[in-house]
Amino acid sequence: MLKTNMNNNFTVKTTLTKKLCMDCAKYIIWHNPIFICFLIIGILLLATLPGYILLGHSFSEAFSLSFGFIPGLALTAAILAAPWFIGKKMYQQNGDITLNINFNDDELIINNSHKIMKIAYNDIKKVQQTNKYFFISTRSADTTMYVLDKNTFVIGTAADFNIFIQQKLRS
C-alpha cells in the first residue's frame, strides 16, 4: 500500500533536454539485443586483421586477407555512433518540449502543450528503469517510449510511482 501518496495520483513534468534525449538514445541502443549482436559481429570482423598478423602474416598480407576488416570497422563505428545520432535526432524533433504526465487510477494523461493523449495502463508494453529514469513503452502500432526523469515528480515520489506502476501492470 502506498503511504506517502494515498490518492494514487502521480504527476511528472519533464522537459526533453539534450541530455535526456542523449541518455534515452544510449539506453535504447545498449539495451537492444540486435544492436549488441551487430556490435559483436563488427568487433569479430575487426579482429581478423590482428588475427592474421598474429599468425605471422605481414601487415599488407593480413590486410588483403582480412576481407571483413573494413566492413567490421564501418559496422562498429556505426553502432558506437548510433546513440549520438539518435539522441541528436530526438532532440531536433522534440527538444525542449515539456511533457506533463499525470498517472491516475484509470489511465495516464500526457499533455505536451500541442495535444493531450490518454493511454490506458493495459496499453503499456513495459516499464524499465535506471537510477535516473523510467522508460515507459506503449503497445501502439508506432511504439512510443516516454522517458521520465525521477527528479521531476511534481506529485508523488519515484519510489512510490515504481510500486504504483508495477501494480497497474499486473492488474
mmCIF file of C-alpha atoms in Angstrom:
data_model
loop_
_atom_site.group_PDB
_atom_site.id
_atom_site.type_symbol
_atom_site.label_atom_id
_atom_site.label_comp_id
_atom_site.label_asym_id
_atom_site.label_seq_id
_atom_site.Cartn_x
_atom_site.Cartn_y
_atom_site.Cartn_z
ATOM 1 C CA MET A 1 0.000 0.000 0.000
ATOM 2 C CA LEU A 2 1.286 3.454 -0.853
ATOM 3 C CA LYS A 3 1.834 5.556 2.226
ATOM 4 C CA THR A 4 3.055 8.962 1.087
ATOM 5 C CA ASN A 5 0.657 9.330 -1.836
ATOM 6 C CA MET A 6 -2.681 7.895 -0.773
ATOM 7 C CA ASN A 7 -4.698 9.043 -3.796
ATOM 8 C CA ASN A 8 -2.552 7.067 -6.281
ATOM 9 C CA ASN A 9 -2.043 10.163 -8.360
ATOM 10 C CA PHE A 10 1.396 10.965 -9.767
ATOM 11 C CA THR A 11 2.412 13.895 -11.901
ATOM 12 C CA VAL A 12 5.688 14.282 -13.751
ATOM 13 C CA LYS A 13 6.808 17.429 -15.528
ATOM 14 C CA THR A 14 9.783 16.555 -17.720
ATOM 15 C CA THR A 15 11.457 18.787 -20.285
ATOM 16 C CA LEU A 16 13.098 16.935 -23.170
ATOM 17 C CA THR A 17 16.576 18.379 -22.820
ATOM 18 C CA LYS A 18 19.534 17.441 -24.982
ATOM 19 C CA LYS A 19 20.981 15.381 -22.108
ATOM 20 C CA LEU A 20 17.726 13.498 -21.578
ATOM 21 C CA CYS A 21 17.482 12.727 -25.319
ATOM 22 C CA MET A 22 21.092 11.501 -25.394
ATOM 23 C CA ASP A 23 20.583 9.364 -22.262
ATOM 24 C CA CYS A 24 17.436 7.885 -23.792
ATOM 25 C CA ALA A 25 19.245 7.062 -27.050
ATOM 26 C CA LYS A 26 22.089 5.386 -25.139
ATOM 27 C CA TYR A 27 19.581 3.328 -23.208
ATOM 28 C CA ILE A 28 17.761 2.292 -26.396
ATOM 29 C CA ILE A 29 20.982 1.180 -28.110
ATOM 30 C CA TRP A 30 22.726 -0.538 -25.204
ATOM 31 C CA HIS A 31 19.584 -2.453 -24.152
ATOM 32 C CA ASN A 32 18.730 -3.698 -27.641
ATOM 33 C CA PRO A 33 19.983 -7.230 -28.329
ATOM 34 C CA ILE A 34 20.044 -6.657 -32.105
ATOM 35 C CA PHE A 35 22.421 -3.693 -31.802
ATOM 36 C CA ILE A 36 24.606 -5.637 -29.365
ATOM 37 C CA CYS A 37 24.692 -8.590 -31.783
ATOM 38 C CA PHE A 38 25.789 -6.337 -34.657
ATOM 39 C CA LEU A 39 28.423 -4.728 -32.427
ATOM 40 C CA ILE A 40 29.856 -8.163 -31.605
ATOM 41 C CA ILE A 41 29.864 -9.075 -35.305
ATOM 42 C CA GLY A 42 31.662 -5.812 -36.105
ATOM 43 C CA ILE A 43 34.281 -6.446 -33.434
ATOM 44 C CA LEU A 44 34.829 -10.006 -34.670
ATOM 45 C CA LEU A 45 35.298 -8.728 -38.222
ATOM 46 C CA LEU A 46 37.748 -6.129 -36.912
ATOM 47 C CA ALA A 47 39.683 -8.881 -35.174
ATOM 48 C CA THR A 48 40.506 -10.579 -38.480
ATOM 49 C CA LEU A 49 43.358 -8.144 -39.206
ATOM 50 C CA PRO A 50 45.233 -8.625 -35.921
ATOM 51 C CA GLY A 51 44.405 -12.347 -36.129
ATOM 52 C CA TYR A 52 46.262 -12.706 -39.421
ATOM 53 C CA ILE A 53 49.153 -10.633 -38.062
ATOM 54 C CA LEU A 54 49.360 -12.962 -35.041
ATOM 55 C CA LEU A 55 49.504 -15.898 -37.449
ATOM 56 C CA GLY A 56 52.716 -14.443 -38.903
ATOM 57 C CA HIS A 57 51.489 -12.525 -41.952
ATOM 58 C CA SER A 58 52.852 -9.097 -42.723
ATOM 59 C CA PHE A 59 50.509 -6.130 -42.289
ATOM 60 C CA SER A 60 49.876 -5.804 -46.022
ATOM 61 C CA GLU A 61 49.190 -9.559 -46.389
ATOM 62 C CA ALA A 62 46.949 -9.505 -43.322
ATOM 63 C CA PHE A 63 45.059 -6.509 -44.674
ATOM 64 C CA SER A 64 44.451 -8.180 -48.031
ATOM 65 C CA LEU A 65 43.383 -11.453 -46.353
ATOM 66 C CA SER A 66 41.051 -9.860 -43.809
ATOM 67 C CA PHE A 67 38.157 -9.025 -46.107
ATOM 68 C CA GLY A 68 35.965 -8.302 -43.081
ATOM 69 C CA PHE A 69 38.142 -5.598 -41.549
ATOM 70 C CA ILE A 70 36.685 -2.599 -43.428
ATOM 71 C CA PRO A 71 33.032 -3.733 -43.041
ATOM 72 C CA GLY A 72 33.774 -4.516 -39.388
ATOM 73 C CA LEU A 73 35.243 -1.065 -38.891
ATOM 74 C CA ALA A 74 32.213 0.565 -40.524
ATOM 75 C CA LEU A 75 29.723 -1.557 -38.568
ATOM 76 C CA THR A 76 31.446 -0.983 -35.230
ATOM 77 C CA ALA A 77 31.747 2.756 -35.837
ATOM 78 C CA ALA A 78 28.076 2.982 -36.850
ATOM 79 C CA ILE A 79 26.882 1.132 -33.747
ATOM 80 C CA LEU A 80 29.104 3.156 -31.422
ATOM 81 C CA ALA A 81 27.968 6.436 -33.023
ATOM 82 C CA ALA A 82 24.271 5.472 -33.160
ATOM 83 C CA PRO A 83 23.348 6.839 -29.689
ATOM 84 C CA TRP A 84 24.728 10.234 -30.626
ATOM 85 C CA PHE A 85 22.836 10.360 -33.953
ATOM 86 C CA ILE A 86 19.589 9.048 -32.452
ATOM 87 C CA GLY A 87 19.800 11.420 -29.471
ATOM 88 C CA LYS A 88 20.530 14.358 -31.765
ATOM 89 C CA LYS A 89 17.555 13.491 -33.979
ATOM 90 C CA MET A 90 15.257 13.098 -30.953
ATOM 91 C CA TYR A 91 16.315 16.476 -29.666
ATOM 92 C CA GLN A 92 15.904 18.155 -33.067
ATOM 93 C CA GLN A 93 12.383 16.736 -33.420
ATOM 94 C CA ASN A 94 11.126 17.160 -29.853
ATOM 95 C CA GLY A 95 13.741 19.163 -27.974
ATOM 96 C CA ASP A 96 12.738 21.463 -25.157
ATOM 97 C CA ILE A 97 9.121 20.262 -25.174
ATOM 98 C CA THR A 98 7.758 19.916 -21.666
ATOM 99 C CA LEU A 99 5.685 16.828 -21.005
ATOM 100 C CA ASN A 100 3.157 16.939 -18.206
ATOM 101 C CA ILE A 101 2.175 13.364 -17.468
ATOM 102 C CA ASN A 102 -0.483 12.553 -14.924
ATOM 103 C CA PHE A 103 -0.930 8.974 -13.728
ATOM 104 C CA ASN A 104 -4.301 8.427 -12.104
ATOM 105 C CA ASP A 105 -6.243 5.296 -11.161
ATOM 106 C CA ASP A 106 -7.611 4.683 -14.677
ATOM 107 C CA GLU A 107 -5.076 5.967 -17.210
ATOM 108 C CA LEU A 108 -2.142 8.210 -17.856
ATOM 109 C CA ILE A 109 -2.752 11.579 -19.426
ATOM 110 C CA ILE A 110 0.052 13.146 -21.444
ATOM 111 C CA ASN A 111 -0.019 16.853 -22.200
ATOM 112 C CA ASN A 112 2.819 18.071 -24.405
ATOM 113 C CA SER A 113 1.346 21.563 -24.939
ATOM 114 C CA HIS A 114 0.346 20.578 -28.505
ATOM 115 C CA LYS A 115 -2.112 17.846 -27.683
ATOM 116 C CA ILE A 116 -3.466 15.747 -24.857
ATOM 117 C CA MET A 117 -3.319 11.960 -25.095
ATOM 118 C CA LYS A 118 -4.859 9.375 -22.824
ATOM 119 C CA ILE A 119 -3.298 5.935 -22.527
ATOM 120 C CA ALA A 120 -4.821 3.033 -20.632
ATOM 121 C CA TYR A 121 -2.488 1.039 -18.417
ATOM 122 C CA ASN A 122 -3.125 -2.115 -20.464
ATOM 123 C CA ASP A 123 -1.622 -0.231 -23.459
ATOM 124 C CA ILE A 124 1.745 -0.075 -21.688
ATOM 125 C CA LYS A 125 4.078 -2.727 -23.058
ATOM 126 C CA LYS A 126 6.814 -2.412 -20.452
ATOM 127 C CA VAL A 127 8.341 -0.155 -17.859
ATOM 128 C CA GLN A 128 12.074 -0.202 -17.252
ATOM 129 C CA GLN A 129 14.145 1.996 -15.024
ATOM 130 C CA THR A 130 17.656 3.124 -14.313
ATOM 131 C CA ASN A 131 18.857 5.063 -11.311
ATOM 132 C CA LYS A 132 17.840 8.312 -13.095
ATOM 133 C CA TYR A 133 14.911 7.463 -15.393
ATOM 134 C CA PHE A 134 11.771 5.436 -16.001
ATOM 135 C CA PHE A 135 11.286 4.252 -19.596
ATOM 136 C CA ILE A 136 7.645 3.534 -20.450
ATOM 137 C CA SER A 137 6.906 1.849 -23.796
ATOM 138 C CA THR A 138 3.414 1.672 -25.262
ATOM 139 C CA ARG A 139 1.751 -1.087 -27.298
ATOM 140 C CA SER A 140 0.618 1.060 -30.194
ATOM 141 C CA ALA A 141 1.434 0.420 -33.850
ATOM 142 C CA ASP A 142 4.118 3.089 -33.592
ATOM 143 C CA THR A 143 5.569 2.172 -30.224
ATOM 144 C CA THR A 144 6.376 5.270 -28.240
ATOM 145 C CA MET A 145 8.805 5.452 -25.348
ATOM 146 C CA TYR A 146 8.216 8.046 -22.672
ATOM 147 C CA VAL A 147 11.195 8.959 -20.522
ATOM 148 C CA LEU A 148 10.506 10.183 -17.022
ATOM 149 C CA ASP A 149 13.298 11.798 -15.081
ATOM 150 C CA LYS A 150 12.961 10.552 -11.496
ATOM 151 C CA ASN A 151 13.772 14.045 -10.209
ATOM 152 C CA THR A 152 10.806 15.656 -11.976
ATOM 153 C CA PHE A 153 7.901 14.241 -9.976
ATOM 154 C CA VAL A 154 5.626 17.140 -9.042
ATOM 155 C CA ILE A 155 3.125 14.932 -7.188
ATOM 156 C CA GLY A 156 4.360 11.720 -5.600
ATOM 157 C CA THR A 157 7.826 10.203 -5.496
ATOM 158 C CA ALA A 158 9.736 7.948 -7.853
ATOM 159 C CA ALA A 159 9.821 5.142 -5.263
ATOM 160 C CA ASP A 160 6.037 5.250 -4.748
ATOM 161 C CA PHE A 161 5.495 5.532 -8.501
ATOM 162 C CA ASN A 162 7.508 2.365 -9.090
ATOM 163 C CA ILE A 163 5.220 0.438 -6.731
ATOM 164 C CA PHE A 164 2.119 2.041 -8.280
ATOM 165 C CA ILE A 165 3.047 1.311 -11.908
ATOM 166 C CA GLN A 166 4.043 -2.289 -11.156
ATOM 167 C CA GLN A 167 0.644 -2.839 -9.518
ATOM 168 C CA LYS A 168 -1.127 -1.292 -12.515
ATOM 169 C CA LEU A 169 0.751 -3.505 -14.962
ATOM 170 C CA ARG A 170 -0.115 -6.670 -13.004
ATOM 171 C CA SER A 171 -3.838 -5.915 -12.916
#
